[in-house]
XYZ file of C-alpha atoms in Angstrom:
285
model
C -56.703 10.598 -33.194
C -54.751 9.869 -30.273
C -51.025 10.493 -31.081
C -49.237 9.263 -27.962
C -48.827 4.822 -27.168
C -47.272 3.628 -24.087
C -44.374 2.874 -25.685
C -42.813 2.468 -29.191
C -42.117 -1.027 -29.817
C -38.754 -1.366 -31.826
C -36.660 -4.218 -33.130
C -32.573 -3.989 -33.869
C -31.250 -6.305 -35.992
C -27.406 -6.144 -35.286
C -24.511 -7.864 -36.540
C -22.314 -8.007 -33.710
C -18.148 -6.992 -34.005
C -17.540 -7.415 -30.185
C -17.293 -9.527 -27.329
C -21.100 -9.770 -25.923
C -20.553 -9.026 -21.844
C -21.144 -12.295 -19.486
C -21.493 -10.667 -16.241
C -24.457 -9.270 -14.669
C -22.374 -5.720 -13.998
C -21.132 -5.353 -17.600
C -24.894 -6.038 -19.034
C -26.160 -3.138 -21.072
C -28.586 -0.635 -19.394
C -31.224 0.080 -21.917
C -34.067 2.746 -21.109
C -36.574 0.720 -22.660
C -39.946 -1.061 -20.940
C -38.692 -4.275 -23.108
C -35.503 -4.931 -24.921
C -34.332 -7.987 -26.407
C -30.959 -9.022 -27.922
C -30.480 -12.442 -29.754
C -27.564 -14.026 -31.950
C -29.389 -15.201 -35.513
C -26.476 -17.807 -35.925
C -26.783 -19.876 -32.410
C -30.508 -18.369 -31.360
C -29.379 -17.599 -28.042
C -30.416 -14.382 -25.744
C -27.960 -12.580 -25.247
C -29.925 -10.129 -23.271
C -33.581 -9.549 -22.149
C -35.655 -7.216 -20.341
C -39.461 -7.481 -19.669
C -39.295 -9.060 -23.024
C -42.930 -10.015 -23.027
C -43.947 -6.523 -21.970
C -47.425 -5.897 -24.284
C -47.318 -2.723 -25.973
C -48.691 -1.098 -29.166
C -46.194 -1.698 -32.055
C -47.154 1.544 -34.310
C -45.808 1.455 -37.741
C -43.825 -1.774 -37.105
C -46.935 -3.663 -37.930
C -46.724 -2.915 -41.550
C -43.311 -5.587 -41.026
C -45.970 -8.113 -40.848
C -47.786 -6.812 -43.727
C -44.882 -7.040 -45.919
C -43.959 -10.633 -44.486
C -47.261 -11.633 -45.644
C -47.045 -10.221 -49.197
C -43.647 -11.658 -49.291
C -44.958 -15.304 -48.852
C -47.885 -14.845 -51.054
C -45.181 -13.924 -53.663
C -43.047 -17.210 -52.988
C -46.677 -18.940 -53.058
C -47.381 -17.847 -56.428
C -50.509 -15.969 -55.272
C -49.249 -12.577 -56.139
C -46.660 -11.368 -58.443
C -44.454 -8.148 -58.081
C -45.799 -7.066 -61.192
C -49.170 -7.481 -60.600
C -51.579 -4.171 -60.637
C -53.691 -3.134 -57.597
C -55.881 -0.356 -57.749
C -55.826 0.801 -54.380
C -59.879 1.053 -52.693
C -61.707 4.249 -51.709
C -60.667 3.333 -47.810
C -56.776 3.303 -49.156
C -57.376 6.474 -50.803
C -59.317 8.370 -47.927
C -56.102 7.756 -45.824
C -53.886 9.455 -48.510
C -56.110 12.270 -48.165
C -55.812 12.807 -44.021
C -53.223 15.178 -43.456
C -51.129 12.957 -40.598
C -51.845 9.628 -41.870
C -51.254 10.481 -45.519
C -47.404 9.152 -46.352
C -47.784 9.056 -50.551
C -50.369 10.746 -52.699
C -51.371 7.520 -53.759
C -54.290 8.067 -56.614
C -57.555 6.238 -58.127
C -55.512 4.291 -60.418
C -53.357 0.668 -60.880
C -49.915 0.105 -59.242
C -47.705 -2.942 -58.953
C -47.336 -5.188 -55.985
C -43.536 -4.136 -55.813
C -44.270 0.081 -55.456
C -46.597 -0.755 -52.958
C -44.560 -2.880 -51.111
C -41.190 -0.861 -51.593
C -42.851 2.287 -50.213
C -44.598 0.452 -46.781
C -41.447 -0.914 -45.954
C -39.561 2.591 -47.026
C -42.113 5.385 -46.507
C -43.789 3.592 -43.894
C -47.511 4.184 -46.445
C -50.389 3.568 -44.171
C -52.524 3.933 -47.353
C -49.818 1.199 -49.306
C -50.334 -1.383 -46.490
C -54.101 -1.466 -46.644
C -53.454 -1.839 -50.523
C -51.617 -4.584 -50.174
C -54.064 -6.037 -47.547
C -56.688 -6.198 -49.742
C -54.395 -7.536 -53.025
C -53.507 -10.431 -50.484
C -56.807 -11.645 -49.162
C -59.254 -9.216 -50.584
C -60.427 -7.254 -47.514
C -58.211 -5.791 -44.596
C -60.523 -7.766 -42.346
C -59.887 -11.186 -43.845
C -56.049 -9.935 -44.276
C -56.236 -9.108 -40.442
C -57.241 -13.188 -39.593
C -54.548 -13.719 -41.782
C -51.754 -11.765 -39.517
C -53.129 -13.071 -36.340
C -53.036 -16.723 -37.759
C -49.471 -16.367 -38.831
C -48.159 -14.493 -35.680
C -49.701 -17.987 -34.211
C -47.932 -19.950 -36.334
C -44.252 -18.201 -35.191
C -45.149 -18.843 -31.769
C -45.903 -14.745 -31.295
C -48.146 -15.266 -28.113
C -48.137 -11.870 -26.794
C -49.625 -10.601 -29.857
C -53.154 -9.137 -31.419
C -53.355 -7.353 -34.723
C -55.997 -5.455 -35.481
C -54.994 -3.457 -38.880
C -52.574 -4.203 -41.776
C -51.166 -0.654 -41.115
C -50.555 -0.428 -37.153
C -52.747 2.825 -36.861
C -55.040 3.431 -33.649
C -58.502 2.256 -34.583
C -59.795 5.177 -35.177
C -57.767 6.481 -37.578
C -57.400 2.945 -39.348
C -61.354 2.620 -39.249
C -61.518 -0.972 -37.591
C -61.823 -1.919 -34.100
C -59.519 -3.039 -31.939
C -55.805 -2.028 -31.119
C -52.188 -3.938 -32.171
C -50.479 -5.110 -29.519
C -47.120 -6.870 -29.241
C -43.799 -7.538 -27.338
C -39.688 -7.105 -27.968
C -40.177 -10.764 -27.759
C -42.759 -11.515 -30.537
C -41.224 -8.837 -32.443
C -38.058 -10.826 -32.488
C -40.036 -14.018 -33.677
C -41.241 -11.903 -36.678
C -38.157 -10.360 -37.276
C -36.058 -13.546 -37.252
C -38.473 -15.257 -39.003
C -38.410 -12.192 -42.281
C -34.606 -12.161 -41.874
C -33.987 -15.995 -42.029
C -36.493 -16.294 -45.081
C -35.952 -13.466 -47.288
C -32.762 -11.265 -46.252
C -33.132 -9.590 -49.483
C -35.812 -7.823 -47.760
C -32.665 -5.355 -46.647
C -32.000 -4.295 -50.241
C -35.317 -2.547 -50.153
C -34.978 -0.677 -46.593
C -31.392 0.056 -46.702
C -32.416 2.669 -49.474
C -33.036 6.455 -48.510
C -35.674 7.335 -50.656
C -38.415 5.614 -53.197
C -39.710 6.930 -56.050
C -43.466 6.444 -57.393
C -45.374 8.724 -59.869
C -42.862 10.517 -60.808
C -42.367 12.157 -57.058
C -39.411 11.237 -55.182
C -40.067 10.815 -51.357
C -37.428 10.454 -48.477
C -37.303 6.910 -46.417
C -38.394 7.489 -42.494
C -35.825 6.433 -41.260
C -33.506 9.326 -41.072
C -30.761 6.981 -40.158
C -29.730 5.525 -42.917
C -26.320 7.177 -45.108
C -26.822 10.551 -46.170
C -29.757 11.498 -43.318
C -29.130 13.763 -40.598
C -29.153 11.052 -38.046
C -27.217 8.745 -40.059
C -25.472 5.956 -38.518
C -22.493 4.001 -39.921
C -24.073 0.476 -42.043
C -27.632 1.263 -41.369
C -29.873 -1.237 -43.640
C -32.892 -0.766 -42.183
C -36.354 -2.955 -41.866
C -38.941 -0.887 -40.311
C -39.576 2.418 -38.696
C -42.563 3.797 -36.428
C -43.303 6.820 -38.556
C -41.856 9.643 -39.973
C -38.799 9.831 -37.258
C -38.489 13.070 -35.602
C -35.496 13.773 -33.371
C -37.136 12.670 -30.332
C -38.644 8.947 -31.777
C -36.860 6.053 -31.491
C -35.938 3.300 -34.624
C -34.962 -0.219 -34.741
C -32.496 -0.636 -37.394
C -29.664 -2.936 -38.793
C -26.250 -3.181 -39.717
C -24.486 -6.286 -42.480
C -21.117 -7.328 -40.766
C -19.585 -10.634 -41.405
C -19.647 -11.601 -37.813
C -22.103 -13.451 -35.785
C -25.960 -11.779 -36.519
C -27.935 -10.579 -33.840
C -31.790 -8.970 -33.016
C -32.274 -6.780 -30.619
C -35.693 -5.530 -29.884
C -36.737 -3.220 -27.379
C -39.505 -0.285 -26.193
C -37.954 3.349 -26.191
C -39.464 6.777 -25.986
C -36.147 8.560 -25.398
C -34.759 10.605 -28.486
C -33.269 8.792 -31.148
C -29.636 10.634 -30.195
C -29.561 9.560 -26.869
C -29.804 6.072 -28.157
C -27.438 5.637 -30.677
C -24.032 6.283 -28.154
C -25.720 3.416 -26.157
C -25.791 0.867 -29.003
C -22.487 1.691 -30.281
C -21.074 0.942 -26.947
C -22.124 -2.763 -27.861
C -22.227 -3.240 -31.611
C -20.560 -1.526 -34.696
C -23.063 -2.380 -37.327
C -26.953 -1.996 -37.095
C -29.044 -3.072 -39.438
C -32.584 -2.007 -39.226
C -36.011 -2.681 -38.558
C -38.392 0.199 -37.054
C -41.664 1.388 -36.639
């Protein structure tokens, strides 16, 4: 399985409590191959840097997944209460020992665990799930992403799984590709629609079966990398001191999205943002 992208794609969603910079010398200096940084109230860039950079997103794919059950919900094609019993491809990735994020079993669970613990536990084997409850097949559910990341005006990217795992761990062809630019499309586009979306990330654990299981992203209150008014969204995997997040902070100022590409450690990041925000709110992978 190869273990190693290019670069982690990641999207911050900030609410800004400062005075954004306007010249070029007092610009932020991000070690990232793309970063992105956007007010939500006014849409305009703040800053940008090879925004359109193509790179494989990782976990942050699943924030597509969950956008898609989302609307499905609002259609009325699914319900949060609805039962799924996940497939025998669903449960052979609970089974891998690297890929495996809940011991999800041969047996009915509602639309709302499964979603809670993608977006929370980052579940390879819950995204595919939902995949399938949503169009029946990962493949169709896969046409599905690609049309909608259309649809947003996300040019720069290709899915090619409901979970963002290499292809041969997620058993389809084909790799996910996107950019801190697309990324913010998506994000913007969750945000705007359903912002309620942060009541289930902010939380630092989830509970299914009976089993409760830590969130990945180990900076929200209460984690060892915790960082003041962390809500969450999405984070690349189980974060290690040496990944990188997107993440999000609620302030009642102006709301921003930054996105960006980062393989230094997660600690050497965070003095960087807070030199330009005081609330993140947020959305890895």
């Amino acid at each position: 399985m190869r273990r190693r992208w290019i670069g982690w794609m990641l999207v911050w969603a900030i609410l800004l409590n400062m005075i954004v910079p306007t010249d070029a010398s007092a610009a932020p200096k991000v070690d990232a191959t793309g970063a992105m940084l956007v007010d939500m109230t006014t849409g305009q860039i703040l800053f940008s840097q090879e925004e359109d950079a193509m790179l494989p997103p990782a976990s942050i794919t699943k924030l597509m997944t969950a956008f898609l059950v989302r609307e499905a919900i609002e259609a009325g094609d699914l319900s949060w209460n609805q039962e799924v019993t996940p497939s025998d491809k669903a449960l052979a990735l609970t089974r891998k020992p690297g890929l495996a994020r809940i011991p999800l079993v041969n047996k009915p669970y509602t639309v709302k665990e499964l979603y809670d613990v993608a977006l929370i536990r980052s579940a390879n084997e819950a995204a595919v799930t939902l995949a399938e409850a949503v169009s029946g097949s990962e493949g169709v559910f896969v046409k599905k992403m690609n049309e909608r990341a259309t649809e947003l005006g996300m040019t720069q990217t290709t899915f090619a799984n409901a979970s963002g795992l290499d292809s041969v761990s997620a058993g389809r062809p084909g790799e996910n590709l996107t950019s801190a630019n697309d990324l913010m499309m998506l994000a913007l586009a969750y945000l705007t629609k359903f912002p309620e979306v942060l009541d289930v990330t902010k939380q630092a654990y989830v509970d299914i079966d009976g089993v409760r299981f830590e969130a990945t992203n180990r900076m929200l209150a209460g984690r060892d990398l915790a960082y003041p008014g962390m809500l969450g969204l999405k984070p690349v995997r189980p974060m290690t001191p040496d990944t990188a997040l997107s993440a999000c902070r609620r302030e009642t100022d102006g709301p921003c999205c930054r996105s960006f590409s980062e393989r230094k450690p997660i600690k050497a990041a965070i003095p960087r943002l807070r030199r330009f925000t005081t609330m993140p709110m947020a959305i890895s992978s």
